[in-house]
Short mmCIF file of C-alpha atoms in Angstrom, two decimals:
data_model
loop_
_atom_site.label_atom_id
_atom_site.label_comp_id
_atom_site.label_asym_id
_atom_site.label_seq_id
_atom_site.Cartn_x
_atom_site.Cartn_y
_atom_site.Cartn_z
CA MET T 1 -11.42 -22.22 6.55
CA PRO T 2 -11.15 -22.41 2.73
CA THR T 3 -8.05 -24.11 1.39
CA ILE T 4 -6.13 -21.94 -1.05
CA ASP T 5 -3.36 -23.84 -2.75
CA SER T 6 -2.78 -22.04 -6.05
CA HIS T 7 -2.29 -18.60 -7.57
CA ASP T 8 -5.66 -18.78 -9.33
CA ALA T 9 -7.48 -19.83 -6.17
CA ALA T 10 -5.91 -16.94 -4.27
CA LEU T 11 -6.95 -14.41 -6.93
CA ALA T 12 -10.50 -15.79 -6.91
CA ALA T 13 -10.62 -15.42 -3.13
CA ALA T 14 -9.26 -11.88 -3.39
CA ALA T 15 -11.95 -11.00 -5.93
CA ASP T 16 -14.60 -12.37 -3.55
CA VAL T 17 -13.22 -10.30 -0.67
CA ALA T 18 -13.09 -7.18 -2.86
CA ALA T 19 -16.71 -7.73 -3.92
CA ALA T 20 -17.75 -8.08 -0.28
CA LEU T 21 -15.90 -4.90 0.69
CA ALA T 22 -17.13 -2.71 -2.17
CA PRO T 23 -20.62 -1.77 -0.88
CA GLY T 24 -19.32 -0.33 2.39
CA VAL T 25 -16.11 1.35 1.31
CA ILE T 26 -17.45 4.92 1.30
CA GLN T 27 -19.09 4.58 4.69
CA ARG T 28 -15.96 3.04 6.20
CA ASP T 29 -13.94 5.96 4.87
CA ARG T 30 -16.40 8.43 6.38
CA ASP T 31 -16.57 6.62 9.72
CA GLY T 32 -12.85 6.25 10.21
CA ALA T 33 -12.09 5.26 13.79
CA ALA T 34 -15.68 5.96 14.86
CA ALA T 35 -16.73 2.50 13.66
CA VAL T 36 -14.37 -0.47 13.74
CA PRO T 37 -14.90 -2.46 10.49
CA VAL T 38 -15.23 -5.78 12.31
CA GLU T 39 -17.48 -7.50 9.77
CA ALA T 40 -15.45 -6.32 6.78
CA LEU T 41 -12.23 -7.60 8.32
CA ALA T 42 -13.93 -10.86 9.24
CA ALA T 43 -14.54 -11.41 5.52
CA LEU T 44 -10.80 -11.09 4.96
CA ASP T 45 -9.89 -13.30 7.92
CA ARG T 46 -12.17 -16.16 6.89
CA SER T 47 -11.16 -16.01 3.22
CA GLY T 48 -8.08 -18.20 3.68
CA LEU T 49 -5.84 -15.47 2.27
CA LEU T 50 -4.00 -14.86 5.54
CA ALA T 51 -2.22 -18.21 5.13
CA ILE T 52 -1.12 -18.01 1.49
CA THR T 53 2.57 -17.44 2.30
CA VAL T 54 2.88 -19.92 5.16
CA PRO T 55 5.66 -22.40 4.24
CA ALA T 56 4.74 -25.87 3.06
CA ALA T 57 6.74 -27.37 5.92
CA ASP T 58 4.37 -25.62 8.31
CA GLY T 59 1.18 -26.72 6.56
CA GLY T 60 0.74 -23.76 4.23
CA PRO T 61 0.63 -23.43 0.44
CA ALA T 62 3.85 -21.36 0.25
CA LEU T 63 2.48 -19.17 -2.54
CA SER T 64 4.87 -16.70 -4.11
CA PRO T 65 5.30 -12.93 -3.79
CA VAL T 66 3.73 -12.72 -7.27
CA THR T 67 0.50 -14.05 -5.77
CA LEU T 68 0.78 -11.86 -2.67
CA ALA T 69 1.21 -8.71 -4.78
CA GLU T 70 -1.76 -9.54 -7.01
CA VAL T 71 -4.03 -10.40 -4.09
CA THR T 72 -3.15 -7.12 -2.39
CA ARG T 73 -3.62 -5.11 -5.57
CA VAL T 74 -7.08 -6.60 -6.22
CA ILE T 75 -8.31 -5.78 -2.72
CA ALA T 76 -6.64 -2.36 -2.61
CA ALA T 77 -8.35 -1.29 -5.84
CA VAL T 78 -11.60 -1.48 -3.86
CA ASP T 79 -10.52 -0.63 -0.29
CA PRO T 80 -6.82 0.19 0.20
CA ALA T 81 -7.31 0.82 3.92
CA LEU T 82 -8.45 -2.73 4.58
CA ALA T 83 -5.85 -4.05 2.14
CA GLN T 84 -3.22 -2.47 4.38
CA VAL T 85 -4.46 -4.14 7.55
CA PRO T 86 -2.72 -7.49 6.84
CA GLN T 87 0.47 -5.91 5.44
CA ALA T 88 2.41 -6.44 8.66
CA HIS T 89 0.78 -9.86 9.06
CA PHE T 90 2.47 -11.06 5.87
CA LEU T 91 5.79 -9.56 6.97
CA LEU T 92 5.55 -11.38 10.28
CA VAL T 93 4.72 -14.66 8.55
CA ASP T 94 7.96 -14.22 6.60
CA VAL T 95 9.92 -13.38 9.74
CA LEU T 96 8.62 -16.51 11.45
CA ALA T 97 9.35 -18.61 8.37
CA VAL T 98 13.01 -17.58 8.35
CA HIS T 99 13.83 -16.96 12.00
CA GLY T 100 11.17 -18.62 14.14
CA ASP T 101 12.04 -21.74 16.08
CA ALA T 102 9.89 -24.87 15.85
CA ALA T 103 7.76 -24.04 18.89
CA LEU T 104 7.09 -20.47 17.80
CA ARG T 105 6.21 -21.55 14.27
CA ALA T 106 3.89 -24.29 15.47
CA ARG T 107 2.01 -21.97 17.81
CA LEU T 108 1.59 -19.01 15.51
CA PHE T 109 1.30 -20.71 12.12
CA GLY T 110 -1.40 -22.94 13.58
CA ASP T 111 -3.43 -19.84 14.32
CA VAL T 112 -2.65 -18.21 10.97
CA LEU T 113 -3.83 -21.32 9.13
CA ALA T 114 -7.06 -21.06 11.14
CA GLY T 115 -7.62 -17.49 9.92
CA ARG T 116 -6.25 -15.62 12.92
CA ARG T 117 -4.38 -12.45 12.04
CA ILE T 118 -1.17 -10.98 13.48
CA GLY T 119 -1.17 -7.22 14.01
CA ASN T 120 1.85 -5.03 14.52
CA ALA T 121 3.16 -2.66 17.15
CA LEU T 122 6.52 -1.70 15.68
CA ALA T 123 6.69 2.10 15.41
CA GLU T 124 6.75 4.73 18.14
CA ARG T 125 6.30 8.44 18.60
CA GLY T 126 8.49 10.77 20.59
CA GLY T 127 11.93 9.53 19.58
CA ARG T 128 14.26 10.82 16.89
CA HIS T 129 12.46 8.60 14.37
CA ALA T 130 9.75 5.93 14.35
CA GLN T 131 12.20 3.11 15.13
CA ASP T 132 13.87 4.91 18.04
CA LEU T 133 12.38 2.56 20.61
CA SER T 134 11.58 3.08 24.27
CA THR T 135 9.56 -0.14 24.62
CA ARG T 136 11.35 -2.68 26.82
CA LEU T 137 11.15 -6.41 27.50
CA LYS T 138 12.72 -7.07 30.87
CA ASP T 139 12.42 -10.13 33.06
CA GLY T 140 9.67 -11.49 30.85
CA LEU T 141 7.50 -8.36 31.11
CA LEU T 142 6.76 -6.01 28.22
CA SER T 143 6.13 -2.29 28.72
CA GLY T 144 5.85 0.50 26.20
CA ARG T 145 3.65 2.62 23.99
CA LYS T 146 3.35 2.19 20.22
CA TYR T 147 1.66 4.05 17.38
CA TYR T 148 0.78 3.25 13.72
CA CYS T 149 -0.36 -0.15 15.00
CA THR T 150 -2.13 -1.26 11.83
CA GLY T 151 -4.21 -4.36 12.38
CA ALA T 152 -3.63 -4.56 16.13
CA LEU T 153 -7.16 -3.53 17.07
CA THR T 154 -8.81 -6.62 15.57
CA ALA T 155 -5.89 -9.07 15.55
CA ALA T 156 -5.49 -12.33 17.46
CA TRP T 157 -1.80 -11.63 18.13
CA ILE T 158 0.29 -8.47 18.23
CA ALA T 159 3.98 -8.51 17.32
CA VAL T 160 5.80 -5.88 19.36
CA SER T 161 9.32 -4.60 18.74
CA ALA T 162 11.27 -3.93 21.91
CA LEU T 163 14.75 -3.81 23.37
CA ASP T 164 15.57 -6.61 25.77
CA GLY T 165 17.65 -6.37 28.93
CA ASP T 166 20.83 -6.37 26.87
CA GLY T 167 19.59 -3.63 24.55
CA ARG T 168 19.04 -6.05 21.66
CA LEU T 169 16.08 -5.73 19.31
CA VAL T 170 13.48 -8.48 19.74
CA LEU T 171 9.94 -9.24 18.64
CA ALA T 172 7.50 -10.19 21.37
CA PHE T 173 4.29 -11.92 20.28
CA VAL T 174 1.44 -11.27 22.71
CA PRO T 175 -2.25 -12.17 22.54
CA ARG T 176 -4.44 -9.20 21.66
CA ASP T 177 -6.60 -9.87 24.71
CA ALA T 178 -3.69 -10.28 27.17
CA VAL T 179 -3.92 -8.44 30.48
CA GLY T 180 -2.06 -5.15 30.23
CA VAL T 181 -2.71 -4.62 26.50
CA THR T 182 -4.77 -1.58 25.51
CA VAL T 183 -5.48 -0.73 21.87
CA ASP T 184 -6.92 2.73 21.28
CA THR T 185 -8.86 4.17 18.34
CA ASP T 186 -7.03 7.51 18.41
CA TRP T 187 -6.63 7.52 14.62
CA ASP T 188 -7.58 10.82 13.00
CA VAL T 189 -5.83 11.16 9.66
CA LEU T 190 -6.33 12.40 6.12
CA GLY T 191 -6.69 9.01 4.44
CA GLN T 192 -6.47 5.24 5.02
CA ARG T 193 -8.93 5.97 7.80
CA ALA T 194 -10.37 2.48 8.19
CA THR T 195 -6.97 1.03 9.13
CA ILE T 196 -7.48 2.58 12.59
CA SER T 197 -3.73 2.40 13.18
CA GLY T 198 -3.73 4.11 16.55
CA THR T 199 -1.92 3.71 19.87
CA THR T 200 -1.28 0.42 21.64
CA THR T 201 -0.03 0.41 25.22
CA PHE T 202 1.66 -2.48 27.02
CA GLU T 203 1.86 -2.42 30.81
CA ASP T 204 3.89 -5.24 32.33
CA VAL T 205 2.50 -7.76 29.85
CA PRO T 206 3.88 -11.29 30.45
CA VAL T 207 5.62 -12.58 27.32
CA GLU T 208 6.30 -16.21 26.43
CA LEU T 209 6.96 -15.96 22.68
CA VAL T 210 10.07 -13.98 21.70
CA LEU T 211 12.16 -13.83 18.54
CA ASP T 212 15.57 -12.23 18.00
CA TYR T 213 14.64 -9.52 15.49
CA ALA T 214 18.05 -7.86 15.29
CA GLY T 215 19.48 -11.01 13.75
CA ALA T 216 17.05 -10.78 10.84
CA PHE T 217 18.87 -7.71 9.54
CA GLU T 218 22.40 -8.83 10.32
CA VAL T 219 22.36 -11.11 7.26
CA PRO T 220 21.23 -10.56 3.65
CA GLN T 221 17.42 -10.54 3.73
CA GLN T 222 14.31 -9.97 1.66
CA LEU T 223 11.96 -9.27 4.56
CA GLY T 224 11.98 -5.53 3.90
CA ALA T 225 11.54 -5.99 0.16
CA ARG T 226 8.58 -8.34 0.60
CA ALA T 227 6.97 -5.97 3.10
CA GLN T 228 7.48 -3.05 0.72
CA LEU T 229 6.07 -5.11 -2.16
CA VAL T 230 2.73 -5.16 -0.37
CA HIS T 231 2.91 -1.39 0.04
CA ALA T 232 3.66 -1.02 -3.67
CA ALA T 233 0.67 -3.20 -4.51
CA ILE T 234 -1.55 -0.99 -2.34
CA GLU T 235 -0.41 2.08 -4.29
CA VAL T 236 -1.09 0.38 -7.62
CA GLY T 237 -4.50 -0.65 -6.32
CA ILE T 238 -5.31 2.94 -5.31
CA ALA T 239 -4.33 4.16 -8.78
CA GLU T 240 -6.42 1.50 -10.48
CA GLY T 241 -9.41 2.27 -8.27
CA ALA T 242 -9.17 5.98 -9.01
CA LEU T 243 -8.89 5.34 -12.75
CA ARG T 244 -11.86 2.95 -12.64
CA ASP T 245 -14.03 5.52 -10.87
CA ALA T 246 -12.89 8.28 -13.23
CA ALA T 247 -13.94 6.19 -16.23
CA ALA T 248 -17.32 5.40 -14.67
CA TYR T 249 -17.98 9.04 -13.85
CA LEU T 250 -16.98 10.19 -17.34
CA ARG T 251 -19.30 7.63 -18.94
CA GLU T 252 -22.26 8.06 -16.63
CA LYS T 253 -22.32 11.49 -14.99
CA ALA T 254 -19.89 14.09 -16.33
CA ARG T 255 -21.06 16.89 -18.62
CA PRO T 256 -18.69 18.34 -21.19
CA SER T 257 -17.31 21.77 -20.39
CA THR T 258 -18.74 24.74 -22.24
CA GLU T 259 -15.43 25.13 -24.05
CA ALA T 260 -15.55 21.49 -25.15
CA VAL T 261 -19.09 21.92 -26.49
CA ARG T 262 -17.97 24.97 -28.44
CA ALA T 263 -15.23 22.81 -29.95
CA GLY T 264 -17.78 20.18 -30.97
CA ALA T 265 -17.59 17.61 -28.14
CA ALA T 266 -20.97 16.04 -27.35
CA THR T 267 -19.84 14.35 -24.12
CA ALA T 268 -17.18 14.83 -21.48
CA ALA T 269 -15.53 11.65 -22.71
CA GLY T 270 -15.36 13.20 -26.16
CA ASP T 271 -13.40 16.24 -25.00
CA PRO T 272 -9.97 15.91 -26.69
CA HIS T 273 -8.19 17.18 -23.60
CA VAL T 274 -10.01 14.70 -21.36
CA LEU T 275 -9.06 11.95 -23.80
CA HIS T 276 -5.42 13.04 -23.64
CA ARG T 277 -5.39 13.17 -19.84
CA TYR T 278 -7.14 9.83 -19.51
CA GLY T 279 -4.85 8.12 -22.01
CA ARG T 280 -1.74 9.47 -20.34
CA THR T 281 -2.98 8.55 -16.87
CA ALA T 282 -4.08 5.06 -17.91
CA SER T 283 -0.67 4.43 -19.46
CA ARG T 284 1.12 5.40 -16.26
CA VAL T 285 -1.17 3.23 -14.16
CA ARG T 286 -0.40 0.27 -16.42
CA ALA T 287 3.30 1.04 -16.17
CA ALA T 288 3.06 1.02 -12.37
CA ALA T 289 1.31 -2.35 -12.50
CA ALA T 290 4.02 -3.69 -14.81
CA LEU T 291 6.78 -2.55 -12.43
CA LEU T 292 4.93 -4.25 -9.58
CA ARG T 293 4.77 -7.52 -11.50
CA GLU T 294 8.44 -7.24 -12.39
CA ALA T 295 9.45 -6.62 -8.79
CA ALA T 296 7.35 -9.55 -7.56
CA ALA T 297 8.94 -11.82 -10.17
CA VAL T 298 12.42 -10.77 -9.03
CA LEU T 299 11.55 -11.61 -5.42
CA GLU T 300 10.16 -14.97 -6.51
CA GLU T 301 13.41 -15.74 -8.30
CA ILE T 302 15.60 -14.69 -5.36
CA GLY T 303 13.53 -16.47 -2.74
CA LEU T 304 12.80 -15.60 0.85
CA VAL T 305 16.42 -16.25 1.84
CA PRO T 306 18.72 -14.60 -0.74
CA ALA T 307 21.92 -16.31 -1.76
CA ASP T 308 24.09 -13.31 -0.93
CA ALA T 309 24.11 -9.55 -0.35
CA GLU T 310 24.03 -8.79 -4.07
CA ALA T 311 20.90 -10.86 -4.58
CA ALA T 312 19.29 -9.16 -1.58
CA ALA T 313 20.17 -5.74 -3.02
CA ARG T 314 18.69 -6.66 -6.39
CA GLY T 315 15.39 -7.64 -4.80
CA SER T 316 15.22 -4.56 -2.59
CA LEU T 317 15.93 -2.19 -5.48
CA ALA T 318 13.39 -3.83 -7.79
CA VAL T 319 10.73 -3.24 -5.15
CA ALA T 320 12.02 0.26 -4.42
CA ALA T 321 11.48 1.24 -8.05
CA ALA T 322 7.97 -0.21 -8.07
CA LYS T 323 7.01 1.44 -4.79
CA ALA T 324 8.43 4.86 -5.62
CA PHE T 325 6.79 5.01 -9.04
CA ALA T 326 3.46 3.61 -7.88
CA SER T 327 3.32 6.14 -5.05
CA GLU T 328 3.69 9.00 -7.50
CA VAL T 329 1.22 7.52 -9.99
CA ALA T 330 -1.43 6.92 -7.33
CA VAL T 331 -1.34 10.53 -6.16
CA GLU T 332 -1.34 11.81 -9.75
CA THR T 333 -4.22 9.59 -10.84
CA ALA T 334 -6.36 10.50 -7.86
CA SER T 335 -5.80 14.19 -8.67
CA GLU T 336 -6.29 13.86 -12.43
CA LEU T 337 -9.67 12.26 -11.74
CA PHE T 338 -11.05 15.70 -10.87
CA ALA T 339 -9.35 17.46 -13.77
CA MET T 340 -11.06 15.03 -16.12
CA CYS T 341 -14.44 14.77 -14.41
CA GLY T 342 -15.03 18.40 -13.45
CA THR T 343 -16.38 20.28 -10.47
CA SER T 344 -19.45 18.11 -9.96
CA SER T 345 -17.21 15.13 -9.20
CA THR T 346 -16.01 16.85 -6.05
CA ALA T 347 -19.46 16.52 -4.44
CA ALA T 348 -19.19 14.88 -1.02
CA LYS T 349 -21.82 12.28 -1.89
CA TYR T 350 -19.42 10.57 -4.30
CA ASP T 351 -16.48 10.51 -1.85
CA LEU T 352 -14.09 10.44 -4.81
CA ASP T 353 -11.60 12.48 -2.82
CA ARG T 354 -10.90 9.34 -0.76
CA HIS T 355 -8.64 8.12 -3.56
CA TRP T 356 -6.37 11.15 -3.26
CA ARG T 357 -6.48 11.13 0.54
CA ASN T 358 -5.62 7.43 0.63
CA ALA T 359 -2.83 7.84 -1.92
CA ARG T 360 -1.34 10.88 -0.25
CA THR T 361 -1.45 9.30 3.21
CA HIS T 362 -0.08 5.93 2.19
CA SER T 363 2.56 7.30 -0.20
CA VAL T 364 4.41 9.03 2.64
CA HIS T 365 4.70 5.79 4.63
CA ASP T 366 8.40 6.06 3.82
CA PRO T 367 10.12 8.64 1.58
CA VAL T 368 10.27 7.75 -2.12
CA ASP T 369 13.21 10.14 -2.61
CA TRP T 370 15.47 7.74 -0.72
CA LYS T 371 14.33 4.87 -2.92
CA TYR T 372 15.39 6.76 -6.04
CA HIS T 373 18.62 7.73 -4.27
CA HIS T 374 19.53 4.11 -3.55
CA LEU T 375 18.62 3.05 -7.08
CA ALA T 376 20.95 5.65 -8.54
CA ALA T 377 23.75 4.90 -6.09
CA TRP T 378 23.61 1.22 -7.10
CA GLU T 379 23.47 1.80 -10.83
CA LEU T 380 26.05 4.61 -10.96
CA ALA T 381 28.54 3.54 -8.32
CA GLY T 382 27.67 -0.02 -7.28
CA VAL T 383 26.75 1.08 -3.75
CA GLN T 384 24.56 -1.53 -2.12
CA PRO T 385 21.38 -0.25 -0.45
CA PRO T 386 20.97 -0.38 3.32
CA ASN T 387 19.91 -3.72 4.78
CA HIS T 388 16.75 -2.68 6.63
CA GLY T 389 13.00 -3.14 6.48
CA GLN T 390 12.04 0.04 4.61
CA LEU T 391 13.58 -0.80 1.23
#
């Protein structure tokens, strides 16, 4: 397993992974759940990137959220679906770093350092909301049914949220290949198709490794902010990928509109309205990237364990701004691509619509309106945001 011990080394590894993923991105989008991207994910797993946030005390390089955001952005600009697969992995590394006991950390961080990924089984269908849980851990046996299980299909471990016998929220870590675990490929969605975030079922699965998850959100925390930072980086990556492909199409394939030719434009890229749209879009993409960098820097300053509730709020809101804005910019950029490039760019052979489908699907992971709401409530009335994992 390659040793990554610096920001620059992590970015170089991310660039290598992105280059390896690029040739197959269109086919993976078309295949969706019909073809599990085992080889593509293996390139990520053996890159060394899975361990970049493991604490130094546990044998890792303890690289910062600035590095994590940049690594995610670089990969997402090429394949945002595969960039999302380790999102929960990095959250769970943080959870273990703050709340895991010595035995749990030794067992799981040893595997992470060896390139073994942790998938998630946190959300459910059928309740009042995705975190209205029916999964139970009772007498050491786990039973339940989860959905949106990104990364679980090809993971070494799956972290499962459940209520224990006392009704308290816990995380159970179970081997992917444990008896009683079934991971389905029932993932049929608009975008982010290659995540294959389908259903995982647990039937009386014996559990040895358990962590008190409720306690993580009973104190000031940055777990939610760091998890959302990765989502923000994915959105920025989608926007950058869409802008990159728009530029390439305008340079290499697009014809000017008849109206543009009448006005004297020799190429599509010379159309004054295309120039205006591209310039405006590029500026917004750069602004989204700048907000992402700012949010990551705030989290680096605050640290994984914030000093107090105000520090935790500051980190959460910095990320909320970055995520909300990037979500909007990604959808806009992926749509503007077609306004700039014209009807021919909608041909199925180019698969350029994947950018919009990925942006639209990922941007509704959690509602951006509430992020703006909490930002305003803080700035206008000093109301601290909620202390949960979605902000």
